[in-house]
Coordinates of C-alpha atoms in Angstrom, one line a residue:
Chain A
M1 CA 15.2 -46.5 -4.0
I2 CA 13.9 -47.5 -0.9
A3 CA 15.2 -43.4 1.0
K4 CA 13.1 -42.5 -1.9
K5 CA 10.7 -44.4 -1.3
I6 CA 10.2 -42.9 2.2
I7 CA 11.0 -38.7 0.5
T8 CA 7.4 -39.6 -1.6
L9 CA 5.4 -40.3 2.5
S10 CA 3.8 -37.1 3.1
C11 CA 3.3 -37.1 6.9
L12 CA 6.0 -37.0 8.8
F13 CA 6.3 -37.3 12.9
L14 CA 8.7 -36.9 15.6
V15 CA 10.0 -39.0 17.5
S16 CA 10.9 -38.4 20.6
N17 CA 14.2 -38.9 21.3
F18 CA 16.5 -36.9 20.8
S19 CA 19.9 -37.1 21.4
L20 CA 24.2 -35.1 21.3
Y21 CA 27.0 -37.1 19.5
P22 CA 28.7 -37.4 21.9
Q23 CA 31.7 -35.6 20.5
Q24 CA 29.3 -33.2 18.2
E25 CA 27.6 -31.0 19.0
V26 CA 24.2 -31.2 16.9
V27 CA 21.1 -32.1 17.8
M28 CA 19.0 -34.7 15.3
S29 CA 15.9 -34.9 14.6
I30 CA 15.3 -38.1 13.2
K31 CA 12.0 -37.5 11.3
E32 CA 9.9 -39.9 8.7
G33 CA 11.4 -38.4 5.5
M34 CA 14.3 -37.7 6.2
P35 CA 17.2 -39.7 3.8
L36 CA 19.2 -42.6 5.0
I37 CA 22.9 -42.3 6.9
H38 CA 24.5 -43.7 4.2
V39 CA 27.2 -46.4 6.6
A40 CA 30.1 -47.5 4.7
I41 CA 30.8 -51.0 6.2
P42 CA 34.3 -52.4 5.2
K43 CA 34.6 -55.8 5.9
F44 CA 36.3 -56.3 9.7
S45 CA 39.2 -57.1 10.1
V46 CA 40.7 -59.9 11.5
E47 CA 43.8 -59.8 13.7
D48 CA 44.8 -64.0 14.4
P49 CA 44.5 -65.8 11.5
S50 CA 42.4 -68.6 13.1
P51 CA 38.9 -70.1 11.3
E52 CA 37.5 -69.4 14.0
A53 CA 38.5 -65.4 14.0
K54 CA 37.5 -65.3 10.1
D55 CA 34.0 -66.7 10.6
A56 CA 33.2 -64.7 13.5
A57 CA 34.2 -61.9 11.6
D58 CA 31.9 -63.3 9.1
I59 CA 28.7 -63.2 11.4
L60 CA 29.3 -60.1 12.8
Y61 CA 29.7 -58.6 10.3
K62 CA 26.4 -60.0 7.7
V63 CA 24.4 -59.5 10.9
I64 CA 25.5 -56.0 11.5
S65 CA 24.9 -55.0 8.1
D66 CA 21.7 -56.8 8.1
D67 CA 20.4 -54.5 10.6
L68 CA 21.7 -51.1 9.7
K69 CA 19.1 -52.4 6.3
Y70 CA 16.2 -53.2 8.9
S71 CA 16.9 -50.1 10.8
R72 CA 15.2 -47.7 7.5
V73 CA 17.4 -44.8 9.8
F74 CA 21.2 -46.7 8.0
S75 CA 21.7 -47.4 4.7
P76 CA 24.9 -49.5 4.3
L77 CA 26.7 -48.4 1.4
P78 CA 26.4 -50.9 -1.8
K79 CA 29.5 -53.8 -1.6
N80 CA 31.3 -52.3 -4.8
Y81 CA 31.6 -48.9 -4.0
Y82 CA 34.6 -50.3 -1.9
N83 CA 36.6 -51.2 -5.0
Y84 CA 37.2 -47.7 -6.7
I85 CA 38.6 -46.9 -3.0
K86 CA 41.4 -48.4 -1.6
P87 CA 41.3 -51.5 1.6
L88 CA 40.7 -49.8 5.0
D89 CA 43.5 -49.6 7.1
P90 CA 43.1 -48.9 9.8
D91 CA 46.0 -47.5 11.5
K92 CA 45.6 -44.6 9.0
I93 CA 42.0 -43.9 7.8
L94 CA 42.1 -41.7 4.5
F95 CA 38.6 -39.6 5.8
N96 CA 38.6 -38.3 1.4
D97 CA 38.1 -41.7 -0.3
W98 CA 35.3 -42.9 2.2
E99 CA 33.8 -38.9 1.0
S100 CA 33.7 -40.5 -2.5
I101 CA 31.5 -42.6 -1.9
Q102 CA 29.2 -41.0 0.2
A103 CA 29.5 -42.5 3.2
K104 CA 28.2 -40.3 5.7
L105 CA 29.5 -43.1 8.3
L106 CA 31.8 -45.4 8.7
I107 CA 31.7 -48.6 11.0
V108 CA 35.2 -49.7 12.0
G109 CA 35.8 -53.7 13.2
Q110 CA 38.9 -56.0 14.4
V111 CA 38.0 -59.8 15.5
S112 CA 40.1 -62.1 17.3
K113 CA 39.8 -65.0 19.5
Q114 CA 40.4 -65.2 22.8
D115 CA 40.1 -68.2 23.4
D116 CA 38.9 -71.9 22.6
K117 CA 34.6 -69.7 23.1
T118 CA 35.3 -66.6 23.1
I119 CA 35.6 -64.1 20.6
Q120 CA 36.7 -60.2 21.3
F121 CA 34.7 -57.8 19.2
E122 CA 36.3 -53.9 18.8
A123 CA 33.4 -51.8 16.5
K124 CA 34.0 -47.5 15.9
F125 CA 32.4 -46.1 13.9
Y126 CA 33.4 -42.4 12.7
D127 CA 31.9 -39.2 11.4
V128 CA 33.7 -39.1 7.9
K129 CA 33.0 -35.3 6.8
S130 CA 34.6 -34.0 10.0
E131 CA 37.5 -37.3 10.4
R132 CA 36.2 -37.9 13.9
F133 CA 35.5 -41.0 15.5
I134 CA 31.4 -41.1 17.0
R135 CA 31.4 -43.8 19.4
G136 CA 32.2 -47.3 19.9
K137 CA 33.1 -50.4 22.0
T138 CA 34.2 -53.7 22.9
Y139 CA 32.2 -57.0 22.9
Q140 CA 33.4 -60.2 24.9
A141 CA 31.0 -63.3 24.0
E142 CA 30.8 -66.3 23.7
K143 CA 30.4 -67.9 19.7
S144 CA 27.4 -69.1 20.2
I145 CA 25.7 -65.5 21.3
L146 CA 27.5 -63.8 18.5
R147 CA 24.2 -62.6 17.0
L148 CA 23.6 -60.8 20.3
A149 CA 27.3 -59.2 20.4
A150 CA 26.3 -57.8 17.0
H151 CA 23.1 -56.8 16.9
K152 CA 24.1 -54.5 21.1
F153 CA 26.9 -52.8 18.2
S154 CA 23.2 -52.2 16.2
N155 CA 21.8 -50.7 19.2
L156 CA 24.5 -48.3 20.0
M157 CA 24.2 -47.2 16.1
M158 CA 20.5 -46.4 16.7
E159 CA 20.6 -45.4 20.5
T160 CA 23.5 -42.2 19.2
Y161 CA 20.9 -41.1 17.1
G162 CA 18.2 -41.2 19.5
E163 CA 16.4 -44.1 18.3
P164 CA 15.2 -46.9 20.1
Q165 CA 16.9 -49.8 20.3
I166 CA 15.3 -52.3 18.5
F167 CA 17.6 -54.3 17.7
T168 CA 18.0 -57.0 20.8
T169 CA 13.9 -57.2 21.4
K170 CA 12.1 -60.4 20.8
I171 CA 8.7 -61.8 19.5
A172 CA 7.1 -63.7 21.9
F173 CA 4.2 -66.1 19.8
I174 CA 2.4 -69.0 20.2
S175 CA 3.0 -71.9 18.1
N176 CA 2.3 -75.4 17.6
R177 CA 5.2 -76.8 15.6
D178 CA 5.7 -79.7 18.9
G179 CA 2.0 -80.8 18.5
S180 CA -0.3 -78.8 21.0
N181 CA 0.4 -74.4 21.1
E182 CA 3.0 -73.7 22.7
L183 CA 5.0 -70.2 23.9
Y184 CA 7.8 -68.9 22.1
M185 CA 9.9 -66.9 21.8
M186 CA 12.8 -65.5 19.0
D187 CA 14.4 -62.8 17.6
Y188 CA 13.3 -60.3 16.5
D189 CA 15.1 -60.8 12.5
G190 CA 12.8 -64.4 13.2
H191 CA 17.0 -66.2 15.0
N192 CA 16.9 -68.2 17.8
Q193 CA 13.4 -69.6 18.1
T194 CA 12.6 -70.5 21.9
R195 CA 10.1 -72.5 23.2
L196 CA 9.0 -71.1 26.8
T197 CA 5.9 -73.6 28.3
F198 CA 6.1 -77.3 28.6
N199 CA 2.4 -78.0 29.5
Q200 CA 1.5 -79.5 26.9
E201 CA -1.8 -77.4 27.8
K202 CA -3.4 -74.5 25.1
D203 CA -1.2 -71.9 25.0
Y204 CA -2.7 -69.2 23.8
M205 CA -2.6 -64.9 23.3
P206 CA 1.1 -63.5 24.8
A207 CA 2.3 -60.2 25.9
W208 CA 5.3 -59.1 26.7
S209 CA 5.1 -57.3 29.4
T210 CA 6.5 -53.6 29.3
D211 CA 10.3 -54.5 31.0
G212 CA 11.0 -56.8 28.4
K213 CA 11.1 -59.5 31.4
S214 CA 7.2 -60.8 32.4
I215 CA 5.2 -62.3 28.9
A216 CA 1.1 -62.6 29.9
Y217 CA -0.3 -64.5 28.2
T218 CA -4.1 -67.2 28.5
E219 CA -3.7 -71.7 28.7
F220 CA -7.1 -73.4 28.6
K221 CA -6.0 -76.0 31.1
G222 CA -9.2 -78.2 32.3
G223 CA -12.0 -76.1 31.3
N224 CA -10.8 -73.3 31.8
A225 CA -9.3 -69.8 30.4
R226 CA -6.8 -68.3 32.7
L227 CA -4.4 -65.2 32.3
Y228 CA -1.1 -65.4 33.9
I229 CA 1.5 -63.6 33.6
Y230 CA 5.0 -65.9 32.9
N231 CA 9.2 -64.6 34.0
P232 CA 10.4 -67.1 31.8
F233 CA 14.2 -66.0 33.1
E234 CA 13.2 -66.9 36.4
G235 CA 10.6 -69.7 35.5
K236 CA 8.2 -67.5 37.5
R237 CA 3.9 -68.4 37.2
K238 CA 1.8 -65.6 38.5
L239 CA -2.4 -66.6 37.7
V240 CA -3.9 -63.2 37.1
F241 CA -7.7 -64.0 36.3
D242 CA -9.4 -66.9 36.7
R243 CA -13.4 -66.0 36.0
G244 CA -14.9 -66.7 32.5
T245 CA -12.8 -67.2 29.7
S246 CA -10.4 -64.8 30.0
F247 CA -7.2 -63.0 27.1
G248 CA -5.9 -60.7 24.9
P249 CA -3.5 -58.9 27.3
C250 CA -1.9 -56.0 27.0
F251 CA 0.8 -54.3 29.6
S252 CA 0.2 -50.5 28.7
P253 CA 3.8 -49.1 27.8
D254 CA 4.4 -46.9 30.7
G255 CA 4.7 -49.8 33.1
K256 CA 1.9 -49.4 34.6
K257 CA -1.2 -51.4 34.1
L258 CA -2.6 -54.9 32.2
A259 CA -5.3 -54.2 29.7
F260 CA -7.0 -57.9 28.8
C261 CA -10.0 -59.1 28.0
S262 CA -12.7 -61.9 30.6
T263 CA -15.8 -62.7 29.9
E264 CA -17.0 -63.4 33.7
D265 CA -20.0 -61.3 33.4
E266 CA -23.3 -63.7 31.8
S267 CA -20.6 -64.4 28.9
N268 CA -20.2 -61.5 27.0
S269 CA -16.4 -60.5 26.8
E270 CA -15.9 -56.9 28.3
I271 CA -11.9 -55.0 29.2
Y272 CA -10.6 -54.2 32.4
A273 CA -7.7 -53.3 33.5
A274 CA -5.3 -54.1 36.6
K275 CA -1.7 -53.2 38.0
S276 CA 1.1 -54.5 36.2
D277 CA 1.2 -57.2 38.4
G278 CA -2.1 -58.6 37.8
T279 CA -3.1 -57.4 40.6
N280 CA -6.4 -54.5 41.3
I281 CA -8.3 -55.4 38.2
K282 CA -10.7 -53.0 37.0
R283 CA -13.4 -53.7 34.9
L284 CA -13.5 -50.6 31.9
T285 CA -16.3 -50.7 29.5
F286 CA -20.0 -52.2 30.9
N287 CA -22.5 -53.1 28.0
K288 CA -24.8 -56.1 26.5
S289 CA -21.6 -55.8 23.8
A290 CA -18.6 -57.6 23.0
D291 CA -15.7 -55.3 23.8
V292 CA -12.2 -57.0 22.6
S293 CA -8.5 -56.8 21.7
P294 CA -7.4 -53.7 24.1
S295 CA -4.5 -51.3 22.6
W296 CA -2.7 -48.8 24.6
S297 CA -1.8 -46.2 23.5
P298 CA 2.4 -44.5 23.6
N299 CA 1.0 -42.4 26.3
C300 CA -1.1 -44.5 27.9
R301 CA -3.9 -41.9 28.5
E302 CA -6.4 -44.0 25.9
I303 CA -7.1 -47.2 24.9
A304 CA -8.3 -48.5 21.9
F305 CA -9.8 -51.7 21.1
T306 CA -12.9 -53.4 19.2
S307 CA -16.9 -53.4 19.9
D308 CA -20.0 -54.8 18.5
R309 CA -21.3 -52.2 19.9
G310 CA -23.1 -50.7 17.1
G311 CA -23.8 -53.8 15.1
S312 CA -20.6 -55.1 13.4
P313 CA -17.2 -55.2 15.0
Q314 CA -15.1 -52.0 14.5
I315 CA -12.1 -50.4 16.6
Y316 CA -13.0 -47.9 19.3
I317 CA -10.7 -45.9 21.5
M318 CA -11.4 -44.4 25.3
D319 CA -10.1 -43.1 28.1
A320 CA -8.3 -45.2 30.3
E321 CA -11.0 -45.0 33.3
G322 CA -13.3 -46.4 30.5
S323 CA -15.0 -43.5 30.1
N324 CA -15.4 -40.7 26.3
V325 CA -15.5 -43.6 24.2
R326 CA -15.8 -42.9 20.2
R327 CA -15.8 -45.0 17.0
R328 CA -12.6 -44.8 15.0
S329 CA -13.5 -47.1 11.8
F330 CA -16.3 -46.8 9.3
G331 CA -16.9 -47.5 6.1
G332 CA -16.7 -51.7 6.1
N333 CA -18.3 -54.6 8.8
Y334 CA -16.0 -55.8 10.3
H335 CA -13.0 -54.5 12.1
D336 CA -10.3 -56.1 14.9
S337 CA -7.7 -56.4 16.6
P338 CA -5.7 -52.7 16.6
S339 CA -2.8 -52.1 18.0
W340 CA -1.1 -48.7 18.2
S341 CA 1.4 -47.6 16.8
P342 CA 4.5 -46.6 19.7
T343 CA 4.8 -42.9 17.6
G344 CA 0.7 -41.8 18.9
D345 CA -0.1 -40.5 15.5
R346 CA -0.9 -44.6 13.7
I347 CA -3.8 -47.2 14.9
I348 CA -2.9 -50.7 12.3
Y349 CA -5.8 -52.8 12.3
V350 CA -7.8 -55.9 10.5
S351 CA -10.8 -55.4 8.5
R352 CA -12.0 -58.3 7.1
V353 CA -14.2 -58.1 3.4
Q354 CA -15.4 -61.7 2.1
A355 CA -13.6 -63.3 4.0
V356 CA -9.6 -62.3 2.6
F357 CA -8.0 -60.3 6.1
D358 CA -5.5 -57.4 4.6
L359 CA -4.0 -55.1 7.3
Y360 CA -4.6 -50.9 7.0
I361 CA -3.3 -47.9 8.7
L362 CA -5.2 -45.3 10.2
N363 CA -3.4 -42.2 10.6
L364 CA -5.3 -40.6 13.9
R365 CA -4.5 -36.8 12.5
T366 CA -5.7 -36.9 9.4
D367 CA -7.9 -40.0 9.3
E368 CA -6.6 -41.7 6.2
I369 CA -6.1 -45.0 6.2
I370 CA -3.6 -46.8 3.8
K371 CA -3.9 -50.6 3.4
L372 CA -0.6 -52.4 4.0
T373 CA -1.3 -55.8 2.8
E374 CA -2.7 -57.7 -0.4
G375 CA -2.9 -60.4 0.3
Y376 CA -5.7 -62.6 -0.9
A377 CA -5.1 -64.6 2.9
R378 CA -6.2 -64.2 6.2
N379 CA -3.5 -60.9 7.7
E380 CA -4.2 -60.9 11.5
S381 CA -2.9 -60.1 14.6
P382 CA -0.6 -57.0 14.2
C383 CA 2.4 -55.2 16.4
W384 CA 4.3 -52.2 16.7
S385 CA 8.5 -52.6 16.5
P386 CA 8.4 -50.1 19.1
D387 CA 10.1 -47.5 16.8
G388 CA 7.2 -48.4 15.0
R389 CA 8.7 -48.4 11.9
H390 CA 8.2 -52.7 11.6
I391 CA 4.4 -54.8 12.7
V392 CA 4.9 -58.3 12.6
F393 CA 1.3 -60.5 11.5
S394 CA 0.2 -64.1 11.5
S395 CA -0.5 -64.7 7.6
N396 CA -1.5 -68.0 6.3
R397 CA -0.5 -66.9 2.3
I398 CA 1.2 -69.8 2.0
G399 CA -0.9 -71.9 3.2
T400 CA 0.1 -72.4 7.0
I401 CA 0.1 -69.8 9.3
Q402 CA 3.3 -68.2 9.7
L403 CA 4.8 -64.9 11.2
Y404 CA 5.8 -61.8 8.9
S405 CA 7.8 -59.0 9.6
I406 CA 6.5 -55.8 6.9
D407 CA 7.6 -51.9 7.4
Y408 CA 5.0 -49.3 8.1
D409 CA 5.0 -48.6 4.3
G410 CA 4.1 -51.5 3.2
A411 CA 8.3 -52.5 2.1
N412 CA 10.4 -55.5 3.6
L413 CA 8.2 -58.5 3.4
K414 CA 10.1 -60.9 5.5
R415 CA 8.8 -64.2 7.1
L416 CA 10.3 -65.8 10.0
T417 CA 8.6 -68.4 10.9
S418 CA 8.1 -72.0 9.0
K419 CA 8.4 -75.1 11.1
G420 CA 4.9 -75.7 12.4
Q421 CA 2.0 -73.3 12.6
N422 CA 2.9 -70.1 14.4
K423 CA 0.3 -67.1 15.9
L424 CA -0.4 -64.5 17.4
P425 CA 2.9 -62.3 18.0
D426 CA 3.6 -59.7 20.5
W427 CA 6.7 -57.3 19.8
S428 CA 8.0 -56.7 23.1
Q429 CA 9.5 -52.8 23.7
K430 CA 13.2 -53.8 25.3
Chain B
M1 CA 22.1 -131.1 -37.7
K2 CA 22.1 -134.6 -36.3
K3 CA 25.2 -134.6 -34.3
I4 CA 24.2 -131.5 -33.4
L5 CA 20.3 -133.2 -31.9
I6 CA 23.2 -135.3 -30.8
L7 CA 24.9 -133.4 -29.0
S8 CA 22.4 -131.0 -27.0
L9 CA 20.3 -134.3 -26.6
S10 CA 24.3 -135.4 -24.9
C11 CA 24.0 -132.2 -23.0
F12 CA 21.0 -132.2 -21.9
L13 CA 21.5 -135.9 -20.4
V14 CA 24.2 -135.0 -18.6
I15 CA 22.5 -131.2 -17.2
A16 CA 20.1 -134.1 -16.4
F17 CA 22.2 -135.7 -14.3
F18 CA 23.7 -133.2 -12.8
A19 CA 20.8 -131.8 -12.2
S20 CA 19.5 -135.2 -10.1
C21 CA 22.2 -135.8 -8.8
R22 CA 22.5 -132.5 -6.5
K23 CA 18.2 -132.7 -5.5
K24 CA 19.4 -136.1 -4.0
V25 CA 21.9 -134.6 -1.5
E26 CA 20.0 -132.5 -0.6
E27 CA 17.3 -134.0 -0.3
T28 CA 19.3 -136.6 2.2
P29 CA 17.8 -135.0 4.8
P30 CA 19.9 -134.1 8.9
P31 CA 18.7 -136.8 11.0
P32 CA 16.0 -135.7 13.0
Q33 CA 16.7 -134.4 16.1
V34 CA 14.2 -135.9 19.0
K35 CA 12.6 -133.2 21.0
E36 CA 10.7 -133.6 23.9
Q37 CA 7.5 -132.1 24.5
P38 CA 7.1 -130.2 27.4
K39 CA 4.5 -130.9 29.2
V40 CA 1.1 -127.8 28.4
E41 CA -0.4 -127.3 31.3
K42 CA -3.6 -126.0 31.0
V43 CA -4.7 -123.1 33.2
E44 CA -8.4 -121.8 34.0
K45 CA -9.6 -119.8 36.4
P46 CA -13.5 -121.0 36.5
P47 CA -15.8 -118.3 35.3
V48 CA -18.0 -115.6 36.9
K49 CA -20.0 -114.9 35.5
E50 CA -20.8 -111.3 34.7
P51 CA -23.7 -110.1 36.7
I52 CA -25.8 -107.4 33.8
L53 CA -25.6 -104.2 34.7
T54 CA -28.4 -101.9 35.9
E55 CA -27.7 -98.6 33.4
D56 CA -27.5 -96.8 36.4
E57 CA -24.2 -98.8 38.1
I58 CA -22.8 -98.2 33.9
F59 CA -23.0 -94.9 33.9
V60 CA -21.1 -95.2 37.9
K61 CA -18.8 -97.0 35.9
K62 CA -18.1 -95.4 33.8
S63 CA -14.3 -93.2 33.6
L64 CA -15.5 -88.8 31.6
E65 CA -13.2 -90.0 29.0
E66 CA -14.9 -93.0 28.3
L67 CA -18.4 -91.0 29.2
N68 CA -17.5 -88.2 26.8
A69 CA -16.3 -90.6 23.9
E70 CA -19.8 -91.5 23.8
K71 CA -20.7 -88.0 22.9
P72 CA -24.0 -88.9 24.6
M73 CA -24.2 -84.9 24.0
M74 CA -24.0 -83.2 20.7
V75 CA -23.1 -81.0 18.6
I76 CA -24.8 -78.0 17.9
L77 CA -23.5 -75.7 15.0
F78 CA -24.1 -72.7 14.4
D79 CA -24.1 -69.6 11.0
Y80 CA -21.5 -67.7 9.8
D81 CA -20.5 -64.5 12.0
K82 CA -23.4 -65.9 14.6
F83 CA -24.5 -67.1 17.8
F84 CA -28.1 -67.4 18.0
I85 CA -29.6 -70.6 18.1
R86 CA -30.3 -72.9 14.8
E87 CA -34.3 -74.1 13.5
D88 CA -32.0 -77.6 13.4
A89 CA -30.2 -77.0 17.0
K90 CA -33.4 -77.4 19.1
P91 CA -33.8 -80.7 18.7
I92 CA -30.5 -81.4 19.3
L93 CA -30.9 -79.4 22.7
Q94 CA -33.3 -80.8 24.1
N95 CA -32.3 -84.4 23.1
N96 CA -28.6 -82.7 25.3
A97 CA -31.3 -81.4 28.2
D98 CA -33.0 -84.6 28.7
W99 CA -29.7 -86.6 29.3
M100 CA -28.9 -84.3 31.8
K101 CA -31.6 -84.4 33.4
K102 CA -31.4 -88.6 33.8
W103 CA -27.8 -87.7 34.9
E104 CA -29.0 -85.6 37.7
T105 CA -25.1 -84.6 39.3
V106 CA -24.0 -84.6 36.0
K107 CA -21.9 -80.9 34.9
I108 CA -20.2 -79.9 31.9
L109 CA -18.4 -77.7 30.6
I110 CA -19.6 -75.6 26.7
E111 CA -17.1 -74.9 24.2
G112 CA -18.1 -72.2 22.0
H113 CA -15.9 -72.0 19.1
C114 CA -15.8 -70.7 15.3
D115 CA -14.0 -71.1 12.4
E116 CA -11.2 -70.0 10.5
R117 CA -13.6 -66.7 8.6
G118 CA -13.4 -64.6 11.7
T119 CA -10.3 -62.9 13.7
E120 CA -8.4 -64.3 16.8
D121 CA -9.9 -61.8 19.0
Y122 CA -12.8 -61.5 18.1
N123 CA -13.9 -64.8 18.0
M124 CA -13.3 -65.5 21.4
A125 CA -16.2 -63.0 22.4
L126 CA -18.2 -64.9 19.6
G127 CA -17.1 -68.4 20.9
E128 CA -18.3 -67.1 24.4
K129 CA -21.4 -65.7 23.1
R130 CA -22.1 -69.3 21.5
A131 CA -21.4 -70.7 24.6
K132 CA -23.8 -68.5 26.0
S133 CA -26.5 -68.9 23.6
A134 CA -26.6 -73.1 24.5
F135 CA -26.6 -71.7 28.2
D136 CA -29.7 -69.7 27.9
Y137 CA -31.6 -73.2 26.0
L138 CA -31.0 -76.0 28.2
L139 CA -31.6 -73.4 31.0
S140 CA -35.2 -73.1 29.2
L141 CA -35.9 -76.4 28.9
G142 CA -34.8 -76.6 32.9
I143 CA -31.8 -77.9 33.4
S144 CA -29.9 -75.3 36.8
S145 CA -27.0 -73.1 35.4
D146 CA -25.5 -73.8 38.6
R147 CA -24.0 -77.6 36.2
I148 CA -23.4 -75.4 33.4
K149 CA -19.2 -74.2 32.3
T150 CA -18.7 -71.6 29.3
I151 CA -15.5 -71.4 27.9
S152 CA -15.0 -69.6 24.4
Y153 CA -11.6 -71.3 22.3
G154 CA -12.3 -68.7 19.1
K155 CA -11.6 -70.5 16.3
S156 CA -8.2 -71.8 18.0
Q157 CA -9.5 -75.6 17.8
P158 CA -10.8 -76.6 14.8
V159 CA -11.9 -79.8 13.9
D160 CA -11.9 -80.4 10.9
P161 CA -8.3 -78.7 9.3
G162 CA -10.5 -77.5 5.8
H163 CA -10.9 -74.3 3.3
N164 CA -14.4 -74.9 2.7
E165 CA -17.6 -74.0 3.6
I166 CA -17.9 -78.0 4.4
A167 CA -14.7 -78.2 7.3
W168 CA -16.6 -74.2 8.2
Q169 CA -20.1 -75.3 9.5
K170 CA -18.7 -78.4 11.3
N171 CA -16.2 -76.0 13.4
R172 CA -18.8 -73.2 14.0
R173 CA -20.1 -75.2 16.5
D174 CA -21.1 -75.6 20.5
Q175 CA -19.3 -78.7 21.8
F176 CA -20.9 -80.2 25.9
T177 CA -18.1 -81.8 27.7
I178 CA -19.3 -84.0 30.7
I179 CA -16.5 -83.0 33.8
E180 CA -18.6 -83.9 36.9
K181 CA -20.6 -87.0 37.4

């Protein structure tokens, strides 16, 4: 069903990475519209009968299945297919059987208990037709972080097929679940929601640094709205800009620059760019209107942003130095929050029509616009996954503001949060 | 019939007798304990007559929090998507300016806020423009610019969490906070 949906999509695009099978000389270039690769994932075998190992095998199996289903690259076979063939014997794989149920790839996993805390997980995947081992790895992980081990194996499969390794990426966001607006992060699938700031101040608009180690965000404190870069893994924080109201950070995909907004000049919001460590700040826009919400193009040569220089907020693109400004949104009077897809050919943005906010994707090559959400609500703050196949956004469709992920074609809508109000998501590149 | 009557009467009497007996048992109180009343000494301090403070002295005495809680400067409201000063806001700003002229050491922060029907990003710019409108108006009334700071909270700090025009109107506002006195 999903495969059909993809095939019907008219626009194809190339993902820039090419890669080789390690043992087969096949160059893969994954395109949108490519049929999904059917993967057989028989239950992982458990070497010792301890309940811990069995539980671990269940978790690992579920996470890998969910990852691959989410990937839009692979497609796990329906479970009832496995009833038609003999159960897997890891020592003697009957590849013909697996081919007969349409499997292109076969994942074989073995789980064992190392000690009270540690689980060992050995996973391999095979090409069914050529009956060859492709790649495999053995992971050792504490029971509490088994999901991470599973995500790493899913990443290994993505890497083999030249795809960005999205399963260990994180989403930063703002939540008021513990009172005031604080900074949080979670796994791409909504698990492991972790509070990062404990400052009892109001934190706002986070953005991951390109290396996935730091987060730029605004802190409202004592009548100031200052922009900081915070490394939650080392607990270090650095002030970037403290004049005016400073907000809306966005790191360039090459990791060299940080664009943001400030109202330091005459209370008018303008766009600035700094080096990614926050130094060497230069102003990019100079006019009497408001310019907000910068988003870098994947080649870092252009910036999409919102400006009301034409009388209403609209999406514009400028060169990275601020020149050559051109308008890219028409036919509405309120467009904002552009996010440039990592594939380069699309910009997703918010359009307001009679106080209803929906997400739209503009194809920059064909000028085609696709309406992505139909929420009768406020769908806001869209941000692409690093592979350009998924989008995280906030919506108040259930009454409170929560985070959702959706695919580029409107499939797989999924709510990721439920406690308190959650908003302003930003998806890390790594 | 008569038998039943006599029987019930005698039953009643018996019950009444026992009931009265029980009552009597209960009524015998334990011997009252002899309690010595503690001698209470009422500690008193000769009252100091509170001086009648002047308005200036009261002002100096108050903390910034106490001062802000009194809301000497009133909120002004804005139209949807707009940041111009409405007619109904002008007398309020005049009042705020008069108060600032009276207390010349006061410095204020103008917070621009928006309702939920704008996007997070653009509302940050709009909130700041609303703060700037009030800033400019106070300047035109003779307040010095170094006494006023502005900030935008966009739509992140609504005063009314409702989703109707009454709430939205309350949220499209400039708030005036005293930050120094």
